[in-house]
Tab-separated table of C-alpha atoms and ligand atoms in Angstrom:
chain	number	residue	atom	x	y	z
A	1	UNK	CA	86.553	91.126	133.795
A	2	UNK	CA	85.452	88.569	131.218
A	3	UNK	CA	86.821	88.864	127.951
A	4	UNK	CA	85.106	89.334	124.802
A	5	UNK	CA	86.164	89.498	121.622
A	6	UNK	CA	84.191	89.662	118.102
A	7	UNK	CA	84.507	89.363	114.587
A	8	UNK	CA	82.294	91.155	112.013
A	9	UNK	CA	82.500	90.580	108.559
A	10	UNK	CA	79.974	92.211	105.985
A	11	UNK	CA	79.234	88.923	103.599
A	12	UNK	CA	80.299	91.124	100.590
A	13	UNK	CA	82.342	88.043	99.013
A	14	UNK	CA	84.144	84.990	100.018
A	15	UNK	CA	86.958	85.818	102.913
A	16	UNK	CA	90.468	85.917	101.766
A	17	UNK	CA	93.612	85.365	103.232
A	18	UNK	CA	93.864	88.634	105.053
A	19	UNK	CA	89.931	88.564	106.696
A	20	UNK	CA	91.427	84.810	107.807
A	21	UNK	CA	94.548	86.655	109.307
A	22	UNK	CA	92.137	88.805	111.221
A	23	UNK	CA	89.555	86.532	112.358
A	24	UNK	CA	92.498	83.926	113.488
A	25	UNK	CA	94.151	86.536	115.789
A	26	UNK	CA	90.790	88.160	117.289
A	27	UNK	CA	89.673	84.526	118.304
A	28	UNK	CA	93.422	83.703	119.244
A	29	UNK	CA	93.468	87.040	121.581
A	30	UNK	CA	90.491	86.657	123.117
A	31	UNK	CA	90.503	82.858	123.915
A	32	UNK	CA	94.039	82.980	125.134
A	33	UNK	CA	92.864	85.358	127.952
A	34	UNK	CA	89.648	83.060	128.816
A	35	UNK	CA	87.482	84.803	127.066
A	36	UNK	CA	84.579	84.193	124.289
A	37	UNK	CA	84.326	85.300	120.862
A	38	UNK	CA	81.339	86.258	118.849
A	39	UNK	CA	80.755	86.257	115.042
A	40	UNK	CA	78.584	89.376	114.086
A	41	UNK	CA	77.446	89.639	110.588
A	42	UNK	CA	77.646	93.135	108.904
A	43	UNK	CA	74.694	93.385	106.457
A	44	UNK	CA	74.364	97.257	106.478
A	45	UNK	CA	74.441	97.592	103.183
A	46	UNK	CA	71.375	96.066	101.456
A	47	UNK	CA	72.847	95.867	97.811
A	48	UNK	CA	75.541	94.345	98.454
A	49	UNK	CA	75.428	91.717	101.128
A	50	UNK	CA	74.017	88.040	100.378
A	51	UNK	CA	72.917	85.308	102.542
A	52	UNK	CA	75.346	82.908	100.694
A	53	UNK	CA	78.601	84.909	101.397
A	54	UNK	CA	77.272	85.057	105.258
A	55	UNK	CA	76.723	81.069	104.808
A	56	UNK	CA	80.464	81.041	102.916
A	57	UNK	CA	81.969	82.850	106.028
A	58	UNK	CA	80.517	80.136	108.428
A	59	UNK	CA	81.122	77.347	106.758
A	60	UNK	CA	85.321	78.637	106.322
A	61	UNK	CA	85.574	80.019	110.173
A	62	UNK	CA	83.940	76.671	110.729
A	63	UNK	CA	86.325	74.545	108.296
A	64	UNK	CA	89.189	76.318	110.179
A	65	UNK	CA	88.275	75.525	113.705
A	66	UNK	CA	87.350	79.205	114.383
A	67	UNK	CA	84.360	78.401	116.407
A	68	UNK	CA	82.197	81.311	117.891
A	69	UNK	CA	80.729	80.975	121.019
A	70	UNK	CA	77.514	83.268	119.980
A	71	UNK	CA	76.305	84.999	117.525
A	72	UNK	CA	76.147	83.701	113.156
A	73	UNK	CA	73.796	84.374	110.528
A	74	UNK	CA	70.948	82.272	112.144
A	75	UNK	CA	70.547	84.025	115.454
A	76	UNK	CA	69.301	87.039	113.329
A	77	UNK	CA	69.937	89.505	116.687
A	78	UNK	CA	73.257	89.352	115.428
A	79	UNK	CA	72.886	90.158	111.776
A	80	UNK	CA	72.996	94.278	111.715
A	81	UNK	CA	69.982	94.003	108.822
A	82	UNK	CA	67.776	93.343	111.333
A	83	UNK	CA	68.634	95.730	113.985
A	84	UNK	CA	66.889	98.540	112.528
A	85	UNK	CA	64.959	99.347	115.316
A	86	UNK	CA	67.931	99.462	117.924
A	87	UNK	CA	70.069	101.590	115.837
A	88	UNK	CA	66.977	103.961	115.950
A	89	UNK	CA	67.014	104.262	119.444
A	90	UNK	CA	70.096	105.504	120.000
A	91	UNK	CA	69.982	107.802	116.674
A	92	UNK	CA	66.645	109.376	118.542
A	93	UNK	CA	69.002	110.245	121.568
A	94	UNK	CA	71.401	112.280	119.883
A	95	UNK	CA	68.594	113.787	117.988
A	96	UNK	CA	67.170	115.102	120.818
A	97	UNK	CA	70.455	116.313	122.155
A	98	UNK	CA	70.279	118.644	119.359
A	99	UNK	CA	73.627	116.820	118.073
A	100	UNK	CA	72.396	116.122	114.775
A	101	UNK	CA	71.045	118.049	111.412
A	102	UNK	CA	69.979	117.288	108.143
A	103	UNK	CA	72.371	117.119	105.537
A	104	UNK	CA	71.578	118.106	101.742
A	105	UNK	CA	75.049	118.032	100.227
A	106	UNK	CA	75.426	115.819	97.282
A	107	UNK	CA	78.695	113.339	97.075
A	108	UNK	CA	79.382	115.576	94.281
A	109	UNK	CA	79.813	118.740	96.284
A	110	UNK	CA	81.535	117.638	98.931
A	111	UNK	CA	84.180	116.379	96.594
A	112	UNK	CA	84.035	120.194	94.825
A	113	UNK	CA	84.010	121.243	98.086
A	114	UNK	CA	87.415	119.891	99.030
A	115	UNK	CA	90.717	121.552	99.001
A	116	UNK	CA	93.195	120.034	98.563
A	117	UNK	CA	91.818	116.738	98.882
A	118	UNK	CA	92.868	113.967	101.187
A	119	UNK	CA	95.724	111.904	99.897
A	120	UNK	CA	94.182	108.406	101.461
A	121	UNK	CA	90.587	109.471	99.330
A	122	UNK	CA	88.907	110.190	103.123
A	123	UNK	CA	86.237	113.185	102.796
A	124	UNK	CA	86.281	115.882	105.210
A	125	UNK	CA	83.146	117.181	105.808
A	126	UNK	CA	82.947	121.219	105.818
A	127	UNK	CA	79.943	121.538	107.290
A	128	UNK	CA	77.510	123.474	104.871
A	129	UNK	CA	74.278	121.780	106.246
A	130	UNK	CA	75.064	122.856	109.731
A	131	UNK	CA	72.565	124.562	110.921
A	132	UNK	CA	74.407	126.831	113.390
A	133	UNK	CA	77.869	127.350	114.852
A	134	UNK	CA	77.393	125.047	117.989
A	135	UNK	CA	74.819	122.750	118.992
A	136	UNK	CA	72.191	122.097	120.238
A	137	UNK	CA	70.594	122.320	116.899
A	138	UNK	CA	66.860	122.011	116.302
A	139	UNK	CA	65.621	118.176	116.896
A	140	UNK	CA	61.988	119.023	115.106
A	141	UNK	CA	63.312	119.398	111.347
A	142	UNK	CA	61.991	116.835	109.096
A	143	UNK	CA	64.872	114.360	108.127
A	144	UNK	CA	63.121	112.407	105.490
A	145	UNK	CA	64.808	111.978	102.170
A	146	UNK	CA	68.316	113.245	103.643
A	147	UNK	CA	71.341	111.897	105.158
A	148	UNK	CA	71.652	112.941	108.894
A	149	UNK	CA	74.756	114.100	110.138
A	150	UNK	CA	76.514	114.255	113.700
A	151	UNK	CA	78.522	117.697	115.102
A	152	UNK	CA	81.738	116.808	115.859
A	153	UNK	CA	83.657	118.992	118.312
A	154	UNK	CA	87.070	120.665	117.361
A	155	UNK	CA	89.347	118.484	120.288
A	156	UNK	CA	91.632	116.036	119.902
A	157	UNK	CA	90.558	112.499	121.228
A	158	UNK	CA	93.002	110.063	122.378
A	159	UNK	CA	93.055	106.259	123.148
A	160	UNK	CA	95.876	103.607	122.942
A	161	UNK	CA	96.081	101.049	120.424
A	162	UNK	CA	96.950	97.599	121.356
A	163	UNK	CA	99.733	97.538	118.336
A	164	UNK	CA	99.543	100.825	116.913
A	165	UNK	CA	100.015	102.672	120.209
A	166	UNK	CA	99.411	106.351	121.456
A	167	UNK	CA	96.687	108.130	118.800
A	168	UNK	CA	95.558	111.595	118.859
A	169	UNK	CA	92.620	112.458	116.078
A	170	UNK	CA	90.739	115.933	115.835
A	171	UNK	CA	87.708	114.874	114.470
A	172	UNK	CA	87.101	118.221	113.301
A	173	UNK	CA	90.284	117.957	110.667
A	174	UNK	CA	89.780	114.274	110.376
A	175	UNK	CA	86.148	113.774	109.086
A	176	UNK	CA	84.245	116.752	109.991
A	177	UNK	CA	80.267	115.944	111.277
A	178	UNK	CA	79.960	112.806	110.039
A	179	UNK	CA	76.865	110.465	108.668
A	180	UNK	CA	74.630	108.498	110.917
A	181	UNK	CA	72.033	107.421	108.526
A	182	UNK	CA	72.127	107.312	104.799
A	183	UNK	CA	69.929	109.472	102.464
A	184	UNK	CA	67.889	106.240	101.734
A	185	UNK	CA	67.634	105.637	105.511
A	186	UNK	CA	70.492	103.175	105.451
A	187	UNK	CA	72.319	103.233	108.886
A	188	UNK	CA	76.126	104.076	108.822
A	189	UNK	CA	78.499	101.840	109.810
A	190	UNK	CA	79.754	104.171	112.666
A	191	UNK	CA	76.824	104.614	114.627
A	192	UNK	CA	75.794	100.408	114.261
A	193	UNK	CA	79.270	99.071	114.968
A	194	UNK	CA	79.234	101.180	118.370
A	195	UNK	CA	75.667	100.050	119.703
A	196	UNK	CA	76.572	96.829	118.717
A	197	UNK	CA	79.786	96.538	120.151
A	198	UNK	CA	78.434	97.683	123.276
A	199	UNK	CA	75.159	96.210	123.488
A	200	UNK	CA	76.827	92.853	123.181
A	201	UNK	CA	79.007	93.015	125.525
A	202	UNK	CA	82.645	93.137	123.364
A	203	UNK	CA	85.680	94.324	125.758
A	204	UNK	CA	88.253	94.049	123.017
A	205	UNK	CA	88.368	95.147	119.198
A	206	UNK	CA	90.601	93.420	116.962
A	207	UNK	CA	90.703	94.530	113.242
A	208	UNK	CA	92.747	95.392	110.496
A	209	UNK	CA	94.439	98.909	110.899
A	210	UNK	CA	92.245	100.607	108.025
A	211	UNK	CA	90.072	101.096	110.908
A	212	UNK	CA	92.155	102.777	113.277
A	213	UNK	CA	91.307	106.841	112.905
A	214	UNK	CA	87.758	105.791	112.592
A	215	UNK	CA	87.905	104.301	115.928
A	216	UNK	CA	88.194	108.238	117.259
A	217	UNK	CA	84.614	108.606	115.832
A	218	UNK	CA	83.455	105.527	117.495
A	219	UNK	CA	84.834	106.593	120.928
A	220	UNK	CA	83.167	110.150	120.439
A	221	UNK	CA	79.667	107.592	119.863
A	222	UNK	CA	80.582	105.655	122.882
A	223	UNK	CA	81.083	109.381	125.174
A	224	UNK	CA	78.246	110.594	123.913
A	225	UNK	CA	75.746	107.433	124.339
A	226	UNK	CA	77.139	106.975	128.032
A	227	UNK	CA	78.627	103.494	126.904
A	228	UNK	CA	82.368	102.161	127.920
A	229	UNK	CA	84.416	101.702	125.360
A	230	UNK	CA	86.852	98.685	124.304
A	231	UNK	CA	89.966	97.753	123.666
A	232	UNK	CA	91.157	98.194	120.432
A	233	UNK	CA	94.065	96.273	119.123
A	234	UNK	CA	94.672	97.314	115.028
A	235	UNK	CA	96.899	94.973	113.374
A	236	UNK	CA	98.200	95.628	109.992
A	237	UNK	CA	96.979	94.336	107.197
A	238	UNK	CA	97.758	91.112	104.806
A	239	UNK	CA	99.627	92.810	101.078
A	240	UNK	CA	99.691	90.797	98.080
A	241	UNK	CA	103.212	90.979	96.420
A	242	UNK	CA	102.936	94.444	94.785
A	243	UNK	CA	102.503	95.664	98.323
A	244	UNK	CA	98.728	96.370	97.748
A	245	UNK	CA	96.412	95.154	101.107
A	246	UNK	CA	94.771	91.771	99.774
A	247	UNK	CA	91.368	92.250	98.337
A	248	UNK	CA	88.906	90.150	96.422
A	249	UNK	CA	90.654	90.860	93.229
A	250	UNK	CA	93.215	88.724	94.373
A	251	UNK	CA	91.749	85.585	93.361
A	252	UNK	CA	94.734	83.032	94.597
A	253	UNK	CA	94.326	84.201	98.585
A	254	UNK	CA	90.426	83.964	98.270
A	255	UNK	CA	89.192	81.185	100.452
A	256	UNK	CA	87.556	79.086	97.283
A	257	UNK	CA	91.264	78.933	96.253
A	258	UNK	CA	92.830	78.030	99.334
A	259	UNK	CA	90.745	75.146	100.352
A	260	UNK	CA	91.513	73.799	97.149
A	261	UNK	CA	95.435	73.370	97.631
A	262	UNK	CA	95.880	73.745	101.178
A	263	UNK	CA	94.518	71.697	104.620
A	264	UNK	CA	93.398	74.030	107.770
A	265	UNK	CA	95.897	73.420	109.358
A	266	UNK	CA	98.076	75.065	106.344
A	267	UNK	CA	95.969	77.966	106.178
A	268	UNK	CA	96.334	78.626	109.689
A	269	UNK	CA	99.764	78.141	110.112
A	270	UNK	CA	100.382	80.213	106.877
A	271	UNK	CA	97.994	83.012	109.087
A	272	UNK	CA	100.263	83.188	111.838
A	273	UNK	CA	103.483	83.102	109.897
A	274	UNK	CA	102.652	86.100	108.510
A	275	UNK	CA	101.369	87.785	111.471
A	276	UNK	CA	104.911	87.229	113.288
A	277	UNK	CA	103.517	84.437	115.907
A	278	UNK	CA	105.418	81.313	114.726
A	279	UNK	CA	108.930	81.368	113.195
A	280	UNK	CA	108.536	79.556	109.703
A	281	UNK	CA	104.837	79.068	108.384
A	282	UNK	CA	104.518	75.153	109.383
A	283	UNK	CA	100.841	73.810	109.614
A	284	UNK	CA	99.638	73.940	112.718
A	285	UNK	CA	96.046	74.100	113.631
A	286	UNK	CA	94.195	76.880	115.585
A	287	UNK	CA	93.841	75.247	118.498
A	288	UNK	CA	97.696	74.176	118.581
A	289	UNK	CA	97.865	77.648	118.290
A	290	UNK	CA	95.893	78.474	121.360
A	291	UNK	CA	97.384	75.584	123.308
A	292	UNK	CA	101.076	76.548	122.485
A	293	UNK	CA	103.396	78.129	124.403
A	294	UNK	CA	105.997	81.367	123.329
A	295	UNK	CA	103.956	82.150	120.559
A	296	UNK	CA	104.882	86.303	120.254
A	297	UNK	CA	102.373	88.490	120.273
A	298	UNK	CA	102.905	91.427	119.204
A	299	UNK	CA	100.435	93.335	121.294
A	300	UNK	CA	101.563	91.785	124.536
A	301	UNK	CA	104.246	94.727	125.100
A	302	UNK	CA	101.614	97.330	124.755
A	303	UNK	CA	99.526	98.340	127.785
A	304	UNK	CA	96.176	99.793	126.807
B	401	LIG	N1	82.406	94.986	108.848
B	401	LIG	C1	83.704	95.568	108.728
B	401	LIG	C2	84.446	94.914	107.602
B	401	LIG	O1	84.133	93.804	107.211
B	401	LIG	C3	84.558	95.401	109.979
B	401	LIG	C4	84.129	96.306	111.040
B	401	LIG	C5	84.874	96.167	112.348
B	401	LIG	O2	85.594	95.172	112.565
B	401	LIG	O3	84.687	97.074	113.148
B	401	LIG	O4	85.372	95.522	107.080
């Protein structure tokens, strides 16, 4: 099977060390097997993505040597912002599968409705809006103006992670029914990442590990929509020295920064140091990287 692998940033700033980390070993994992690699750009959210951090993320992948083999900000069928009308499709499927109700709750009373509440901030739905015990549930109910939510069953779904190996997630205790599109019609992450990921063609997932329970919801998505699902390889993700994951706050690992003191080749090297692949964190370019031999993977002992 040919192998494709993806990365999908949502231009919400300039990358930083740890999106660098990620990218680097999704195009590493998937070229080392033969494969290709697309570049997918995550513009969901309409307030806060901007053209010039899409541009930004180019022009570093690019600077790196992180070429993608389709995809990028100017073939707009891969920019989610304009894939509206896809998303829809599928949404209209699970509609009339009766999966799907209208959902009314504010933030604000889910929070009130939560007890205790999650220690990692997550938000279990409880299900007021559901319009029944079991589906199917009424597909002719007007869903203007509210967010639309998806019944999740009470079973435990399983799948092996590429690092993180053997998961089990009830949805039910995990998330509850879960959003497909916003309140303001915005589509959720969830439901566009699947179609996507599908549509195109992607046969392996690699992303930072804050993504790893979600990937239960996504799997439920890809049973439901008749799709087959990837692999998906979590890694863990880059901490600044406090032990917090790297985020734009920290302004020294932020791309702008690094191009000012290091080369590429540093950058890269400094990548896989960290990500256990070379021994000390020596420049060495990404395609070094690809060419060289005994480099560790630490997925390689897990069998998916
Ligand atoms: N767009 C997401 C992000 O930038 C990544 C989604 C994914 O890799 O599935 O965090």
């Amino acid at each position: 099977m040919a192998i494709k692998g993806r990365f999908a940033p949502s231009p919400t700033g300039r990358m930083h060390l740890g999106n660098i980390y990620t990218a680097l070993l999704s195009w590493l994992s998937a070229k080392r097997k033969g494969g290709t690699w697309l570049l997918r750009i995550e513009d969901l959210d309409p307030q806060r993505s901007k053209p010039e951090f899409a541009r930004l993320i180019e022009d570093d992948l690019a600077w790196l040597g992180l070429e993608w083999d389709e995809g990028g900000y100017d073939d707009r069928h891969y920019c989610q912002s304009c894939r509206g009308d896809i998303y829809e499709e599928y949404f209209r499927r699970l509609r009339a599968a009766g999966l799907t109700y209208g959902c009314r709750c504010r933030r604000a009373d889910i929070m009130a409705s939560q007890a205790p509440h999650q220690s990692d901030g997550r938000i279990v739905y409880a299900g007021t809006c559901r319009p029944g015990t079991k589906p199917p549930f009424s597909a002719d109910e007007e869903y203007q103006g509210v967010a639309t939510r998806l019944f999740v069953p009470d079973r435990v779904i399983s799948f092996t992670d590429g690092v993180c190996g053997a998961q089990s997630i009830n949805l039910t205790d995990y998330c509850g029914d879960f959003v497909l599109r916003r309140a303001d019609g915005a589509w959720a992450y969830q439901l566009a990442v699947v179609v996507d990921d599908a549509l195109m063609g992607v046969t392996e997932v690699l992303r930072g590990d804050d993504l790893l329970l979600s990937t239960a919801q996504q799997l439920y998505l890809y049973e439901l929509l008749g799709f087959e699902a990837p692999a998906f390889i979590h890694v863990p993700l880059l901490r600044n020295e406090e032990g917090r994951r790297l985020s734009k706050r920290d302004r020294s690992m932020s791309m702008e920064e690094l191009r000012r003191r290091y080369t590429p080749e540093e950058i890269t090297g400094m990548a896989a140091y960290r990500a256990g692949l070379t021994a000390e964190p020596k420049a060495i370019s990404a395609k070094e990287l690809l060419e060289a031999d005994g480099l560790n993977f630490p997925w390689d002992s897990v069998v998916i």
